[in-house]
Amino acid sequence: MPQVAAAPTPPSSRPSLISTDIDFDRPGLQSGHLRLPYSHDRSGYGHIPVPIAVLNQGPGPTLLLTGGNHGDEFEGPIALMKLMRRLPQLQIQGRLIVIPGLNFPALMQGTRTSPIDQGNLNRAFPGQRNGSLTEMLAHYVDSVLFPLADVAFDLHAGGASTHYLPTVLAAWPSDPAQADTYSRLVQHLGAPRTLVMDLLGEDRTFGAAADRHGLLFFCGEFGGQAVCNPQGLALAETCIERLMQGMGLLPPTLDALPPEATHLYRVEGDAHYVFAPVPGLFEPAFQLGDEVQAGQIAGWIHDPTQPGAPATEIRFKGAGLALCIRALARVEAGDCLGHLASRVPAGQV
């Protein structure tokens, strides 16, 4: 009988093209790189080395810690670089996977998106094996790293365009057993503010992909303005430490927190966002941390081409805590000028 050739394996189901010198199952501490293939005019067989460290010390949970998903957000990368320097002395029960600059080209350029392919890594999941560099990174995280992890913590900030009141972002799982564990971890982190995430159908993010894998996922907005916010950095470092302790990776050495140590907030859709209706220069009338009332003036947009014309007045539609504000005065129509969040009553997550 004539032999029938086997159907080719779809590219999406083949192993990632990203390789590494790290053996994730090997006990002990390893520092190395993810080798992101990059063939270009100056280097036909080149790759981009993305630093990674893994500490594996016996049975226990696996925590994936990432920063630099957006390259202009620096509190996360700095917190994780400081953690990497502690790894030789750290005694854990389980495994830590630490990548301070996940979208490494963007981090080195200080830009939100990759300077090579203009890809936004946090809108690229689940990625593509044979895609752009950013899609290949997303595919590696989705196909290799997520299956190894129990919990993922992706550290963010507002980047160059916005500034946040340092806040942990939490996404409650739908499974009741996981939800109880997750609620305990949220309280253990003890951030002054925890924003309950609503992905609103956006399924291309790191968090949405982590949820599809059944991981417990945390995020955070720890500052912004493309600077390192000292308060945000301190909160990020404390949350990392508390998360490791809450998972059982580290013994509980930090002081116990009282119930309701963190206040839960939620963004109530369009009513909590403020957008520029026209281009110009934005003059804000609020600050981070302000308690805003519906109808309150958010600011004005001045038109440099008509300096004698009245400024366009912007008002808030809803009420709440000013959690985010635009960091750049120059705006185009449609730019986000900031957003609010409202307290979530106890027991209504």
GROMACS .gro file of C-alpha atoms in nm:
model
  349
    1MET     CA    1   0.000   0.000   0.000
    2PRO     CA    2   0.129   0.348  -0.074
    3GLN     CA    3   0.232   0.539   0.236
    4VAL     CA    4   0.045   0.858   0.313
    5ALA     CA    5   0.266   1.145   0.429
    6ALA     CA    6   0.186   1.270   0.777
    7ALA     CA    7   0.024   1.610   0.799
    8PRO     CA    8   0.273   1.882   0.891
    9THR     CA    9   0.267   1.998   1.252
   10PRO     CA   10   0.107   2.343   1.281
   11PRO     CA   11   0.366   2.608   1.378
   12SER     CA   12   0.158   2.707   1.682
   13SER     CA   13   0.198   2.359   1.835
   14ARG     CA   14   0.575   2.331   1.780
   15PRO     CA   15   0.823   2.420   2.057
   16SER     CA   16   0.916   2.784   2.093
   17LEU     CA   17   1.204   2.914   1.884
   18ILE     CA   18   1.336   3.087   2.195
   19SER     CA   19   1.602   2.875   2.365
   20THR     CA   20   1.781   2.904   2.699
   21ASP     CA   21   2.073   2.765   2.895
   22ILE     CA   22   1.843   2.737   3.200
   23ASP     CA   23   1.718   2.396   3.315
   24PHE     CA   24   1.400   2.484   3.505
   25ASP     CA   25   1.393   2.149   3.684
   26ARG     CA   26   1.754   2.151   3.805
   27PRO     CA   27   1.799   2.219   4.177
   28GLY     CA   28   1.992   2.526   4.284
   29LEU     CA   29   2.045   2.876   4.147
   30GLN     CA   30   2.092   2.943   3.777
   31SER     CA   31   2.144   3.274   3.601
   32GLY     CA   32   2.136   3.293   3.225
   33HIS     CA   33   1.940   3.420   2.928
   34LEU     CA   34   1.648   3.353   2.702
   35ARG     CA   35   1.786   3.364   2.347
   36LEU     CA   36   1.534   3.549   2.134
   37PRO     CA   37   1.625   3.485   1.767
   38TYR     CA   38   1.690   3.808   1.578
   39SER     CA   39   1.819   3.787   1.223
   40HIS     CA   40   1.883   4.132   1.075
   41ASP     CA   41   2.117   4.319   0.844
   42ARG     CA   42   2.401   4.349   1.096
   43SER     CA   43   2.373   3.995   1.237
   44GLY     CA   44   2.222   3.721   1.024
   45TYR     CA   45   2.244   3.456   1.298
   46GLY     CA   46   2.202   3.677   1.602
   47HIS     CA   47   1.980   3.669   1.906
   48ILE     CA   48   1.873   3.906   2.185
   49PRO     CA   49   1.979   3.776   2.528
   50VAL     CA   50   1.700   3.832   2.784
   51PRO     CA   51   1.832   3.791   3.142
   52ILE     CA   52   1.660   3.532   3.361
   53ALA     CA   53   1.733   3.371   3.698
   54VAL     CA   54   1.581   3.057   3.850
   55LEU     CA   55   1.611   2.945   4.211
   56ASN     CA   56   1.486   2.589   4.265
   57GLN     CA   57   1.508   2.455   4.617
   58GLY     CA   58   1.298   2.145   4.652
   59PRO     CA   59   0.923   2.074   4.668
   60GLY     CA   60   0.691   2.371   4.676
   61PRO     CA   61   0.505   2.619   4.458
   62THR     CA   62   0.648   2.808   4.160
   63LEU     CA   63   0.627   3.187   4.143
   64LEU     CA   64   0.689   3.365   3.812
   65LEU     CA   65   0.801   3.727   3.859
   66THR     CA   66   0.826   3.956   3.556
   67GLY     CA   67   0.896   4.323   3.493
   68GLY     CA   68   0.953   4.528   3.181
   69ASN     CA   69   0.644   4.400   3.000
   70HIS     CA   70   0.633   4.764   2.896
   71GLY     CA   71   0.981   4.910   2.860
   72ASP     CA   72   0.910   5.255   3.009
   73GLU     CA   73   0.794   5.119   3.346
   74PHE     CA   74   1.093   5.091   3.578
   75GLU     CA   75   0.980   5.010   3.932
   76GLY     CA   76   0.927   4.642   3.845
   77PRO     CA   77   1.262   4.585   3.673
   78ILE     CA   78   1.450   4.758   3.956
   79ALA     CA   79   1.267   4.560   4.226
   80LEU     CA   80   1.341   4.234   4.045
   81MET     CA   81   1.706   4.318   3.981
   82LYS     CA   82   1.743   4.384   4.354
   83LEU     CA   83   1.575   4.049   4.425
   84MET     CA   84   1.811   3.869   4.184
   85ARG     CA   85   2.109   3.996   4.383
   86ARG     CA   86   1.960   3.834   4.695
   87LEU     CA   87   1.900   3.495   4.537
   88PRO     CA   88   2.238   3.340   4.638
   89GLN     CA   89   2.147   3.393   5.006
   90LEU     CA   90   1.775   3.315   4.979
   91GLN     CA   91   1.642   2.992   5.128
   92ILE     CA   92   1.305   2.896   4.980
   93GLN     CA   93   1.073   2.598   4.955
   94GLY     CA   94   0.983   2.580   4.587
   95ARG     CA   95   1.092   2.765   4.276
   96LEU     CA   96   1.134   3.129   4.173
   97ILE     CA   97   1.155   3.234   3.808
   98VAL     CA   98   1.266   3.599   3.777
   99ILE     CA   99   1.277   3.801   3.454
  100PRO     CA  100   1.334   4.174   3.524
  101GLY     CA  101   1.304   4.286   3.159
  102LEU     CA  102   1.058   4.063   2.975
  103ASN     CA  103   1.031   4.287   2.668
  104PHE     CA  104   1.405   4.347   2.678
  105PRO     CA  105   1.435   4.555   2.359
  106ALA     CA  106   1.167   4.794   2.491
  107LEU     CA  107   1.329   4.817   2.835
  108MET     CA  108   1.670   4.901   2.688
  109GLN     CA  109   1.510   5.171   2.472
  110GLY     CA  110   1.285   5.300   2.752
  111THR     CA  111   0.974   5.270   2.534
  112ARG     CA  112   0.634   5.116   2.598
  113THR     CA  113   0.651   4.907   2.281
  114SER     CA  114   0.939   4.725   2.115
  115PRO     CA  115   1.166   4.954   1.912
  116ILE     CA  116   1.224   4.663   1.671
  117ASP     CA  117   0.871   4.560   1.573
  118GLN     CA  118   0.663   4.823   1.763
  119GLY     CA  119   0.488   4.534   1.939
  120ASN     CA  120   0.300   4.587   2.266
  121LEU     CA  121   0.381   4.268   2.458
  122ASN     CA  122   0.080   4.311   2.686
  123ARG     CA  123  -0.148   4.297   2.381
  124ALA     CA  124   0.027   4.005   2.206
  125PHE     CA  125  -0.082   3.692   2.396
  126PRO     CA  126  -0.091   3.402   2.330
  127GLY     CA  127   0.168   3.507   2.071
  128GLN     CA  128   0.300   3.318   1.772
  129ARG     CA  129   0.591   3.079   1.739
  130ASN     CA  130   0.682   3.220   1.396
  131GLY     CA  131   0.566   3.575   1.460
  132SER     CA  132   0.742   3.902   1.531
  133LEU     CA  133   0.992   3.925   1.817
  134THR     CA  134   0.719   4.047   2.053
  135GLU     CA  135   0.483   3.766   1.946
  136MET     CA  136   0.763   3.512   1.996
  137LEU     CA  137   0.817   3.639   2.351
  138ALA     CA  138   0.445   3.612   2.428
  139HIS     CA  139   0.439   3.260   2.280
  140TYR     CA  140   0.733   3.155   2.500
  141VAL     CA  141   0.569   3.288   2.817
  142ASP     CA  142   0.239   3.125   2.722
  143SER     CA  143   0.374   2.787   2.611
  144VAL     CA  144   0.677   2.741   2.839
  145LEU     CA  145   0.664   2.961   3.149
  146PHE     CA  146   0.294   2.960   3.237
  147PRO     CA  147   0.275   2.578   3.249
  148LEU     CA  148   0.558   2.582   3.507
  149ALA     CA  149   0.401   2.837   3.741
  150ASP     CA  150   0.138   2.837   4.015
  151VAL     CA  151   0.131   3.215   4.061
  152ALA     CA  152   0.243   3.496   3.829
  153PHE     CA  153   0.316   3.854   3.935
  154ASP     CA  154   0.370   4.098   3.645
  155LEU     CA  155   0.491   4.437   3.773
  156HIS     CA  156   0.381   4.750   3.586
  157ALA     CA  157   0.362   5.130   3.622
  158GLY     CA  158   0.206   5.411   3.424
  159GLY     CA  159   0.495   5.444   3.184
  160ALA     CA  160   0.586   5.772   3.018
  161SER     CA  161   0.228   5.881   2.949
  162THR     CA  162   0.055   5.828   3.285
  163HIS     CA  163   0.121   5.828   3.657
  164TYR     CA  164  -0.048   5.599   3.912
  165LEU     CA  165  -0.107   5.605   4.282
  166PRO     CA  166   0.091   5.288   4.368
  167THR     CA  167  -0.167   5.009   4.363
  168VAL     CA  168  -0.182   4.630   4.338
  169LEU     CA  169  -0.410   4.491   4.068
  170ALA     CA  170  -0.594   4.168   4.145
  171ALA     CA  171  -0.801   3.934   3.928
  172TRP     CA  172  -1.016   3.692   4.127
  173PRO     CA  173  -1.040   3.341   3.975
  174SER     CA  174  -1.383   3.195   3.907
  175ASP     CA  175  -1.306   2.864   4.084
  176PRO     CA  176  -1.431   2.893   4.448
  177ALA     CA  177  -1.138   2.697   4.594
  178GLN     CA  178  -0.888   2.916   4.412
  179ALA     CA  179  -1.084   3.229   4.506
  180ASP     CA  180  -1.044   3.155   4.878
  181THR     CA  181  -0.668   3.108   4.839
  182TYR     CA  182  -0.648   3.421   4.626
  183SER     CA  183  -0.839   3.633   4.880
  184ARG     CA  184  -0.597   3.519   5.148
  185LEU     CA  185  -0.300   3.620   4.934
  186VAL     CA  186  -0.455   3.962   4.858
  187GLN     CA  187  -0.491   4.029   5.229
  188HIS     CA  188  -0.141   3.896   5.294
  189LEU     CA  189   0.008   4.139   5.042
  190GLY     CA  190  -0.152   4.420   5.240
  191ALA     CA  191  -0.120   4.689   4.973
  192PRO     CA  192  -0.294   5.013   5.077
  193ARG     CA  193  -0.505   4.986   4.759
  194THR     CA  194  -0.602   4.679   4.559
  195LEU     CA  195  -0.777   4.741   4.228
  196VAL     CA  196  -1.012   4.460   4.126
  197MET     CA  197  -0.932   4.400   3.759
  198ASP     CA  198  -1.198   4.367   3.494
  199LEU     CA  199  -1.049   4.270   3.157
  200LEU     CA  200  -1.370   4.379   2.978
  201GLY     CA  201  -1.324   4.114   2.712
  202GLU     CA  202  -0.958   4.201   2.643
  203ASP     CA  203  -0.800   3.857   2.600
  204ARG     CA  204  -0.456   3.953   2.460
  205THR     CA  205  -0.293   4.048   2.792
  206PHE     CA  206  -0.046   3.864   3.015
  207GLY     CA  207  -0.318   3.842   3.282
  208ALA     CA  208  -0.583   3.699   3.049
  209ALA     CA  209  -0.336   3.437   2.926
  210ALA     CA  210  -0.236   3.348   3.284
  211ASP     CA  211  -0.604   3.304   3.370
  212ARG     CA  212  -0.651   3.066   3.076
  213HIS     CA  213  -0.373   2.852   3.227
  214GLY     CA  214  -0.542   2.850   3.567
  215LEU     CA  215  -0.269   3.055   3.735
  216LEU     CA  216  -0.331   3.292   4.022
  217PHE     CA  217  -0.231   3.626   3.876
  218PHE     CA  218  -0.129   3.959   4.029
  219CYS     CA  219  -0.030   4.281   3.863
  220GLY     CA  220   0.044   4.629   3.990
  221GLU     CA  221   0.075   4.991   3.889
  222PHE     CA  222   0.363   5.115   4.102
  223GLY     CA  223   0.423   5.466   3.968
  224GLY     CA  224   0.478   5.614   3.625
  225GLN     CA  225   0.611   5.915   3.436
  226ALA     CA  226   0.901   5.692   3.316
  227VAL     CA  227   1.079   5.749   3.648
  228CYS     CA  228   1.136   5.525   3.950
  229ASN     CA  229   0.879   5.619   4.215
  230PRO     CA  230   1.041   5.551   4.559
  231GLN     CA  231   0.707   5.480   4.727
  232GLY     CA  232   0.599   5.256   4.439
  233LEU     CA  233   0.930   5.069   4.443
  234ALA     CA  234   0.905   5.012   4.819
  235LEU     CA  235   0.549   4.879   4.780
  236ALA     CA  236   0.654   4.650   4.494
  237GLU     CA  237   0.940   4.505   4.700
  238THR     CA  238   0.716   4.454   5.003
  239CYS     CA  239   0.447   4.285   4.793
  240ILE     CA  240   0.701   4.049   4.636
  241GLU     CA  241   0.828   3.952   4.982
  242ARG     CA  242   0.478   3.908   5.124
  243LEU     CA  243   0.366   3.707   4.822
  244MET     CA  244   0.659   3.467   4.864
  245GLN     CA  245   0.570   3.429   5.231
  246GLY     CA  246   0.198   3.389   5.163
  247MET     CA  247   0.269   3.113   4.909
  248GLY     CA  248   0.497   2.930   5.153
  249LEU     CA  249   0.815   2.992   4.955
  250LEU     CA  250   0.958   3.185   5.250
  251PRO     CA  251   0.887   3.154   5.624
  252PRO     CA  252   0.655   3.423   5.765
  253THR     CA  253   0.895   3.684   5.905
  254LEU     CA  254   0.698   4.003   5.830
  255ASP     CA  255   0.441   4.129   6.080
  256ALA     CA  256   0.091   3.991   6.041
  257LEU     CA  257  -0.160   4.234   5.894
  258PRO     CA  258  -0.502   4.304   6.043
  259PRO     CA  259  -0.814   4.207   5.847
  260GLU     CA  260  -0.910   4.465   5.584
  261ALA     CA  261  -0.552   4.590   5.569
  262THR     CA  262  -0.606   4.661   5.201
  263HIS     CA  263  -0.892   4.865   5.056
  264LEU     CA  264  -1.053   4.719   4.745
  265TYR     CA  265  -1.138   4.945   4.450
  266ARG     CA  266  -1.300   4.899   4.112
  267VAL     CA  267  -1.298   5.106   3.792
  268GLU     CA  268  -1.660   5.154   3.687
  269GLY     CA  269  -1.619   5.160   3.311
  270ASP     CA  270  -1.652   5.472   3.100
  271ALA     CA  271  -1.786   5.685   3.386
  272HIS     CA  272  -1.449   5.668   3.560
  273TYR     CA  273  -1.234   5.759   3.258
  274VAL     CA  274  -1.155   6.106   3.126
  275PHE     CA  275  -1.046   6.149   2.762
  276ALA     CA  276  -0.930   6.447   2.562
  277PRO     CA  277  -1.202   6.560   2.316
  278VAL     CA  278  -0.961   6.790   2.130
  279PRO     CA  279  -0.584   6.825   2.083
  280GLY     CA  280  -0.380   7.077   2.277
  281LEU     CA  281  -0.207   7.125   2.614
  282PHE     CA  282  -0.372   6.965   2.917
  283GLU     CA  283  -0.390   7.161   3.243
  284PRO     CA  284  -0.513   6.924   3.516
  285ALA     CA  285  -0.740   7.042   3.797
  286PHE     CA  286  -0.690   6.731   4.015
  287GLN     CA  287  -0.407   6.535   4.174
  288LEU     CA  288  -0.348   6.169   4.248
  289GLY     CA  289  -0.532   6.068   4.564
  290ASP     CA  290  -0.806   6.332   4.532
  291GLU     CA  291  -1.162   6.224   4.609
  292VAL     CA  292  -1.352   6.346   4.305
  293GLN     CA  293  -1.722   6.423   4.271
  294ALA     CA  294  -1.930   6.369   3.957
  295GLY     CA  295  -1.934   6.686   3.748
  296GLN     CA  296  -1.615   6.820   3.904
  297ILE     CA  297  -1.372   6.992   3.667
  298ALA     CA  298  -1.091   6.756   3.559
  299GLY     CA  299  -0.896   7.026   3.375
  300TRP     CA  300  -0.870   7.230   3.061
  301ILE     CA  301  -0.717   7.183   2.717
  302HIS     CA  302  -0.553   7.488   2.565
  303ASP     CA  303  -0.511   7.519   2.188
  304PRO     CA  304  -0.166   7.665   2.103
  305THR     CA  305  -0.285   7.751   1.753
  306GLN     CA  306  -0.557   7.976   1.899
  307PRO     CA  307  -0.398   8.116   2.216
  308GLY     CA  308  -0.667   8.377   2.261
  309ALA     CA  309  -0.957   8.127   2.242
  310PRO     CA  310  -1.119   7.990   2.559
  311ALA     CA  311  -0.978   7.660   2.683
  312THR     CA  312  -1.190   7.344   2.649
  313GLU     CA  313  -1.324   7.249   2.991
  314ILE     CA  314  -1.321   6.879   3.089
  315ARG     CA  315  -1.541   6.738   3.367
  316PHE     CA  316  -1.559   6.402   3.542
  317LYS     CA  317  -1.865   6.192   3.467
  318GLY     CA  318  -1.841   5.983   3.783
  319ALA     CA  319  -1.708   6.003   4.139
  320GLY     CA  320  -1.421   5.822   4.305
  321LEU     CA  321  -1.053   5.819   4.397
  322ALA     CA  322  -0.813   5.973   4.143
  323LEU     CA  323  -0.593   5.671   4.077
  324CYS     CA  324  -0.429   5.773   3.749
  325ILE     CA  325  -0.336   6.103   3.583
  326ARG     CA  326  -0.177   6.185   3.249
  327ALA     CA  327   0.192   6.267   3.277
  328LEU     CA  328   0.228   6.441   2.938
  329ALA     CA  329   0.078   6.785   2.885
  330ARG     CA  330   0.059   6.750   2.507
  331VAL     CA  331  -0.255   6.557   2.410
  332GLU     CA  332  -0.437   6.441   2.101
  333ALA     CA  333  -0.810   6.380   2.081
  334GLY     CA  334  -0.881   6.042   2.242
  335ASP     CA  335  -0.585   6.044   2.483
  336CYS     CA  336  -0.663   5.927   2.837
  337LEU     CA  337  -0.627   6.212   3.087
  338GLY     CA  338  -0.675   5.993   3.394
  339HIS     CA  339  -0.920   5.766   3.567
  340LEU     CA  340  -1.094   5.713   3.898
  341ALA     CA  341  -1.183   5.408   4.108
  342SER     CA  342  -1.456   5.346   4.366
  343ARG     CA  343  -1.436   5.154   4.693
  344VAL     CA  344  -1.578   4.801   4.675
  345PRO     CA  345  -1.803   4.717   4.973
  346ALA     CA  346  -1.681   4.425   5.185
  347GLY     CA  347  -1.787   4.087   5.048
  348GLN     CA  348  -1.876   4.219   4.701
  349VAL     CA  349  -1.568   4.122   4.500
   0.00000   0.00000   0.00000
